[in-house]
mmCIF file of C-alpha atoms and ligand atoms in Angstrom:
data_model
loop_
_atom_site.group_PDB
_atom_site.id
_atom_site.type_symbol
_atom_site.label_atom_id
_atom_site.label_comp_id
_atom_site.label_asym_id
_atom_site.label_seq_id
_atom_site.Cartn_x
_atom_site.Cartn_y
_atom_site.Cartn_z
ATOM 1 C CA MET A 1 12.004 21.772 70.175
ATOM 2 C CA ASN A 2 10.641 23.421 66.939
ATOM 3 C CA LEU A 3 10.800 26.488 64.796
ATOM 4 C CA ASP A 4 7.636 27.416 63.626
ATOM 5 C CA LEU A 5 7.867 28.970 60.422
ATOM 6 C CA GLN A 6 4.787 30.541 60.255
ATOM 7 C CA GLU A 7 5.526 32.593 63.146
ATOM 8 C CA ILE A 8 7.992 34.113 60.752
ATOM 9 C CA ASP A 9 6.186 37.047 58.849
ATOM 10 C CA GLY A 10 9.215 39.824 57.890
ATOM 11 C CA THR A 11 11.649 38.564 55.860
ATOM 12 C CA ARG A 12 14.323 38.754 58.830
ATOM 13 C CA HIS A 13 14.926 37.201 62.349
ATOM 14 C CA GLN A 14 16.353 36.698 64.558
ATOM 15 C CA VAL A 15 15.850 33.683 67.242
ATOM 16 C CA ARG A 16 17.993 33.152 70.569
ATOM 17 C CA ARG A 17 16.980 29.679 72.346
ATOM 18 C CA THR A 18 18.815 27.736 74.965
ATOM 19 C CA PHE A 19 18.595 23.949 76.014
ATOM 20 C CA SER A 20 18.985 22.290 78.463
ATOM 21 C CA ALA A 21 21.176 19.042 78.083
ATOM 22 C CA GLY A 22 18.107 16.799 78.707
ATOM 23 C CA LEU A 23 16.511 18.131 76.022
ATOM 24 C CA LEU A 24 19.837 17.048 73.874
ATOM 25 C CA ARG A 25 20.247 13.706 75.313
ATOM 26 C CA SER A 26 20.826 11.502 72.534
ATOM 27 C CA ASP A 27 20.889 7.970 74.876
ATOM 28 C CA GLY A 28 24.494 6.779 73.550
ATOM 29 C CA GLN A 29 23.581 6.778 70.130
ATOM 30 C CA ASP A 30 26.690 9.471 69.470
ATOM 31 C CA ASP A 31 30.294 9.737 70.391
ATOM 32 C CA TYR A 32 28.932 12.386 72.839
ATOM 33 C CA GLU A 33 27.639 13.020 76.175
ATOM 34 C CA VAL A 34 25.489 17.475 76.021
ATOM 35 C CA THR A 35 26.208 17.841 79.545
ATOM 36 C CA GLY A 36 25.568 22.290 79.859
ATOM 37 C CA ASP A 37 22.406 24.301 78.766
ATOM 38 C CA THR A 38 23.138 25.187 74.150
ATOM 39 C CA THR A 39 22.309 28.131 72.748
ATOM 40 C CA ILE A 40 21.235 28.288 69.162
ATOM 41 C CA ASP A 41 21.228 32.321 68.077
ATOM 42 C CA LEU A 42 19.839 31.997 64.472
ATOM 43 C CA ALA A 43 19.706 35.106 62.336
ATOM 44 C CA VAL A 44 16.334 33.804 59.841
ATOM 45 C CA ARG A 45 15.757 35.415 56.423
ATOM 46 C CA LYS A 46 13.123 34.223 54.893
ATOM 47 C CA ASP A 47 12.571 33.739 50.907
ATOM 48 C CA GLU A 48 9.590 32.782 50.073
ATOM 49 C CA ALA A 49 9.711 29.315 50.634
ATOM 50 C CA THR A 50 12.845 29.480 51.478
ATOM 51 C CA PHE A 51 14.692 29.747 55.004
ATOM 52 C CA ARG A 52 17.973 30.872 55.463
ATOM 53 C CA LEU A 53 19.691 30.323 59.019
ATOM 54 C CA VAL A 54 22.771 31.606 60.023
ATOM 55 C CA GLY A 55 23.866 31.793 63.596
ATOM 56 C CA ARG A 56 25.978 29.933 66.110
ATOM 57 C CA ILE A 57 26.090 27.089 68.321
ATOM 58 C CA GLU A 58 27.093 27.097 72.526
ATOM 59 C CA ALA A 59 27.746 23.655 74.000
ATOM 60 C CA VAL A 60 29.351 21.212 76.133
ATOM 61 C CA LEU A 61 29.741 18.401 75.478
ATOM 62 C CA GLU A 62 31.324 15.540 76.670
ATOM 63 C CA LEU A 63 33.337 13.117 75.587
ATOM 64 C CA GLY A 64 36.134 10.372 76.154
ATOM 65 C CA CYS A 65 40.312 10.432 75.995
ATOM 66 C CA GLY A 66 40.965 7.994 72.443
ATOM 67 C CA ARG A 67 44.564 7.301 75.152
ATOM 68 C CA CYS A 68 43.851 7.580 78.459
ATOM 69 C CA LEU A 69 40.129 6.743 77.866
ATOM 70 C CA GLU A 70 38.449 9.348 80.510
ATOM 71 C CA ARG A 71 35.604 11.345 79.930
ATOM 72 C CA PHE A 72 36.675 15.016 79.738
ATOM 73 C CA SER A 73 34.456 18.054 78.998
ATOM 74 C CA TRP A 74 34.703 20.092 75.633
ATOM 75 C CA PRO A 75 32.896 23.342 75.220
ATOM 76 C CA VAL A 76 31.889 23.946 71.991
ATOM 77 C CA GLY A 77 31.267 26.714 69.417
ATOM 78 C CA LEU A 78 30.693 26.611 65.889
ATOM 79 C CA ASP A 79 29.045 28.225 63.086
ATOM 80 C CA ILE A 80 26.259 27.781 60.955
ATOM 81 C CA ASP A 81 24.954 28.060 58.138
ATOM 82 C CA MET A 82 21.594 26.255 56.263
ATOM 83 C CA LEU A 83 19.851 25.663 53.582
ATOM 84 C CA TYR A 84 16.170 24.729 54.521
ATOM 85 C CA LEU A 85 13.594 24.166 51.342
ATOM 86 C CA PRO A 86 10.341 22.680 51.802
ATOM 87 C CA GLU A 87 10.076 19.152 52.020
ATOM 88 C CA SER A 88 7.816 18.341 48.648
ATOM 89 C CA GLU A 89 10.425 20.580 46.626
ATOM 90 C CA SER A 90 13.637 17.701 47.608
ATOM 91 C CA SER A 91 12.232 14.937 44.838
ATOM 92 C CA ASP A 92 12.516 18.522 42.197
ATOM 93 C CA GLU A 93 15.257 18.490 40.277
ATOM 94 C CA GLY A 94 15.600 21.655 39.644
ATOM 95 C CA ASP A 95 17.884 21.996 42.086
ATOM 96 C CA VAL A 96 19.616 25.134 40.956
ATOM 97 C CA ARG A 97 19.878 27.168 43.369
ATOM 98 C CA ILE A 98 20.711 25.246 45.896
ATOM 99 C CA GLU A 99 24.236 24.794 44.940
ATOM 100 C CA GLU A 100 26.093 27.494 46.244
ATOM 101 C CA ALA A 101 29.004 27.072 48.039
ATOM 102 C CA ASP A 102 29.550 26.590 51.534
ATOM 103 C CA VAL A 103 26.081 26.521 52.798
ATOM 104 C CA ASN A 104 23.993 23.266 53.606
ATOM 105 C CA THR A 105 21.352 22.253 52.659
ATOM 106 C CA ALA A 106 18.609 20.546 54.524
ATOM 107 C CA TYR A 107 14.691 19.509 54.108
ATOM 108 C CA TYR A 108 11.564 21.188 56.621
ATOM 109 C CA ARG A 109 9.290 19.389 56.876
ATOM 110 C CA ASP A 110 4.964 20.799 58.594
ATOM 111 C CA GLU A 111 6.405 24.662 58.362
ATOM 112 C CA GLN A 112 8.100 23.478 61.771
ATOM 113 C CA ILE A 113 12.229 23.197 61.616
ATOM 114 C CA ASP A 114 13.897 20.365 64.144
ATOM 115 C CA LEU A 115 16.795 22.800 65.860
ATOM 116 C CA GLY A 116 17.776 19.698 68.616
ATOM 117 C CA GLN A 117 17.701 17.896 65.134
ATOM 118 C CA LEU A 118 19.979 20.528 64.239
ATOM 119 C CA ILE A 119 21.941 21.283 66.470
ATOM 120 C CA ARG A 120 22.815 17.334 67.539
ATOM 121 C CA GLU A 121 23.947 17.144 63.607
ATOM 122 C CA GLN A 122 26.248 20.006 63.821
ATOM 123 C CA LEU A 123 27.658 18.809 67.272
ATOM 124 C CA GLN A 124 28.931 15.735 65.601
ATOM 125 C CA LEU A 125 30.280 17.258 62.336
ATOM 126 C CA THR A 126 32.874 19.316 64.763
ATOM 127 C CA LEU A 127 34.068 16.218 66.520
ATOM 128 C CA PRO A 128 37.804 15.919 66.638
ATOM 129 C CA MET A 129 38.517 12.689 64.891
ATOM 130 C CA LYS A 130 40.417 11.301 68.190
ATOM 131 C CA PRO A 131 39.728 13.693 71.371
ATOM 132 C CA LEU A 132 42.192 13.829 73.481
ATOM 133 C CA CYS A 133 41.569 14.536 77.323
ATOM 134 C CA ARG A 134 44.631 16.835 76.578
ATOM 135 C CA GLU A 135 46.967 17.165 73.562
ATOM 136 C CA GLU A 136 49.868 15.312 75.673
ATOM 137 C CA CYS A 137 47.758 12.761 77.952
ATOM 138 C CA PRO A 138 50.219 9.434 78.047
ATOM 139 C CA GLY A 139 47.421 7.150 78.067
ATOM 140 C CA LEU A 140 47.172 3.802 79.577
ATOM 141 C CA CYS A 141 50.078 1.951 80.758
ATOM 142 C CA THR A 142 50.842 -0.469 77.999
ATOM 143 C CA PHE A 143 51.992 -3.254 80.647
ATOM 144 C CA CYS A 144 48.896 -2.810 83.413
ATOM 145 C CA GLY A 145 46.479 -0.517 82.579
ATOM 146 C CA ALA A 146 47.181 1.837 84.565
ATOM 147 C CA ASN A 147 46.076 5.323 83.245
ATOM 148 C CA ARG A 148 48.952 7.030 83.358
ATOM 149 C CA SER A 149 48.165 10.695 83.303
ATOM 150 C CA THR A 150 46.289 10.091 86.820
ATOM 151 C CA THR A 151 48.414 7.061 88.337
ATOM 152 C CA THR A 152 52.025 6.065 88.817
ATOM 153 C CA CYS A 153 52.566 2.510 88.515
ATOM 154 C CA ASP A 154 56.122 0.076 88.697
ATOM 155 C CA CYS A 155 56.385 -0.505 85.054
ATOM 156 C CA SER A 156 59.467 -0.912 83.690
ATOM 157 C CA ASP A 157 59.749 2.064 81.190
ATOM 158 C CA PRO A 158 60.601 -0.188 77.053
ATOM 159 C CA TRP A 159 63.420 2.478 77.430
ATOM 160 C CA GLU A 160 66.312 2.045 80.042
ATOM 161 C CA ASP A 161 68.222 4.448 80.984
ATOM 162 C CA PRO A 162 71.838 3.294 79.380
ATOM 163 C CA ARG A 163 73.572 4.554 82.605
ATOM 164 C CA LEU A 164 71.720 1.112 84.261
ATOM 165 C CA ALA A 165 72.516 -0.623 81.567
ATOM 166 C CA GLY A 166 76.302 -0.430 81.684
ATOM 167 C CA LEU A 167 75.819 -0.924 85.840
ATOM 168 C CA LYS A 168 73.538 -4.195 85.067
ATOM 169 C CA ASN A 169 77.248 -5.496 83.460
ATOM 170 C CA LEU A 170 79.277 -5.448 86.387
ATOM 171 C CA LEU A 171 76.289 -7.685 88.137
ATOM 172 C CA PRO A 172 77.877 -10.714 89.185
ATOM 173 C CA ARG A 173 75.813 -13.192 87.026
HETATM 174 ZN ZN1 LIG B 1 43.691 11.812 77.871
HETATM 175 ZN ZN1 LIG B 2 52.277 -0.049 84.417
#
């Protein structure tokens, strides 16, 4: 899944790769699972030892709903803009050039950029704070725990119809 930087001879290079879900499996370490093919489309610009990767990642993730806990499919398309420097330079003080706004800086080693790692990190950053299977997901019943987006239950709603409350008063005690 590596991008071999030695293969990039010109100053501009176009890269398009597709990775199957198995290659990006996280073994439960992330809050998401990749379920379909992931494509990464990059324009690579080389400036001496610096590589700028601008492009897009498209993936289909599976997340757990924050309300009903069901797993649901979440297609993602995200734009990336990364600046890669050789790892040896990371200890230098002269980091002036890096501080361009909106550009993430990373380091590469042995003339390789691990695209799998890049994809996983970028996907992690794009996850919603509280994923919902749908905006109006009713979540779980607070009484019996039934998933109210797929089933109904007999628990009474804490909200009581005032007309029923009125009828109750007519009943003999
Ligand atoms: Zn839900
Ligand atoms: Zn219930």
